[in-house]
CSV table of C-alpha atoms in Angstrom, one decimal:
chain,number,residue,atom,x,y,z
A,1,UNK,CA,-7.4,-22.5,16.6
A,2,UNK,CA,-8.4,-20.0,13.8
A,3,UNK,CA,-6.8,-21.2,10.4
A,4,UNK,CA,-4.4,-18.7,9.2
A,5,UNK,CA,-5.0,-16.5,6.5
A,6,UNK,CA,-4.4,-17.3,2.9
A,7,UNK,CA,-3.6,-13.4,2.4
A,8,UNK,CA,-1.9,-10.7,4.3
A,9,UNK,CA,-2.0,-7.1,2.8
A,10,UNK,CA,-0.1,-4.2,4.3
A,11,UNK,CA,-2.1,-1.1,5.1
A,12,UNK,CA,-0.8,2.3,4.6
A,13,UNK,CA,-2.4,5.2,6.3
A,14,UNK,CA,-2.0,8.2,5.6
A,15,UNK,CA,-3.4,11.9,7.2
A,16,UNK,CA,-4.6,12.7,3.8
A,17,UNK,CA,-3.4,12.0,-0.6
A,18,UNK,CA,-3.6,8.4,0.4
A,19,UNK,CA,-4.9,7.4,-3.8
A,20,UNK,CA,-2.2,10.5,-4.8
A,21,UNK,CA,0.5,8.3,-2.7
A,22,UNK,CA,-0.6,4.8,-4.7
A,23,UNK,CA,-0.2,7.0,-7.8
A,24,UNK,CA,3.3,7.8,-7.3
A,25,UNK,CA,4.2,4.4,-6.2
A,26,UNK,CA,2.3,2.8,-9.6
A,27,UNK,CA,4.3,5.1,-11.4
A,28,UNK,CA,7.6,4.3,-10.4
A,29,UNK,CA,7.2,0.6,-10.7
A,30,UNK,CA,6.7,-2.1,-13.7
A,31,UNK,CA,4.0,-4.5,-13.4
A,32,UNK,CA,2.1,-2.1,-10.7
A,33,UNK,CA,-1.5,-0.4,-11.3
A,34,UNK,CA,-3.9,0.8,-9.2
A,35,UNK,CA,-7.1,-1.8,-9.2
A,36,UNK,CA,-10.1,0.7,-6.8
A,37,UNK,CA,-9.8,4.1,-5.9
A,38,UNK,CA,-12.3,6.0,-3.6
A,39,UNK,CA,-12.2,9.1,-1.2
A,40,UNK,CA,-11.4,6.9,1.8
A,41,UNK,CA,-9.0,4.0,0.2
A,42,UNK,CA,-7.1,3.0,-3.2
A,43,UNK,CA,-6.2,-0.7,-3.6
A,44,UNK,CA,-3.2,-1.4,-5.8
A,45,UNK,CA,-0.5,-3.8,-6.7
A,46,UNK,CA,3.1,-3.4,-6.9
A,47,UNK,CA,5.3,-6.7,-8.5
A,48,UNK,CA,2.5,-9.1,-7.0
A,49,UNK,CA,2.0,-8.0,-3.9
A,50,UNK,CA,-1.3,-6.3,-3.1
A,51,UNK,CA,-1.8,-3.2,-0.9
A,52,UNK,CA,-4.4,-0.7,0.6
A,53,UNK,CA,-3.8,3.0,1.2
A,54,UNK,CA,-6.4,4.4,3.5
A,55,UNK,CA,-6.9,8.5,4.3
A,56,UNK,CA,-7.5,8.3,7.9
A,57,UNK,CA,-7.2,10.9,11.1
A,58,UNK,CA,-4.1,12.5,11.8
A,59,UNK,CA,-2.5,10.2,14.9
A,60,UNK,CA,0.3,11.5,17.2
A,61,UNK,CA,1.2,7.8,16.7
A,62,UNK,CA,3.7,7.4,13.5
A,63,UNK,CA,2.4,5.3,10.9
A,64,UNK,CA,5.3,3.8,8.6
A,65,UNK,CA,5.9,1.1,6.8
A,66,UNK,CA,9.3,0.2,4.9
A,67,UNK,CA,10.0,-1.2,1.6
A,68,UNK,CA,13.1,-3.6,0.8
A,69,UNK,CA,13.9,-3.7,-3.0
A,70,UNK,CA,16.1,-6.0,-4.2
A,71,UNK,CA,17.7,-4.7,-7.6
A,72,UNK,CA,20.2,-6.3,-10.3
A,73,UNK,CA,23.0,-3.3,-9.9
């Protein structure tokens, strides 16, 4: 049995503007930045919770991924 890992980070893939994606999402959040940034990935952080955002093919599988954000109002 394979212990289990310390760390999961989601992956969001995108057909292209994968670091332009991060940007947006950086800039729309407090206590978020961007921590590498490259032509295939950008690795950021958003309220403590790491993630990747990787430029990959264009699938005819969807890729998605959903946010919950709990506010005060």
């Amino acid at each position: 049995i394979f212990p289990m890992p310390k760390k999961i980070t989601p992956c969001l893939l995108y057909a292209k503007d994968a670091a332009k994606a991060a940007r947006y999402y950086v800039s729309i959040f407090k206590d978020s930045r961007i921590y590498s940034s490259d032509s295939m990935s950008t690795r950021f952080r958003i309220g403590g919770t790491d993630f990747i955002a990787i430029n990959g093919l264009a699938s005819k599988f969807t890729w998605n991924i959903s946010f919950m954000i709990e506010c005060k109002d």
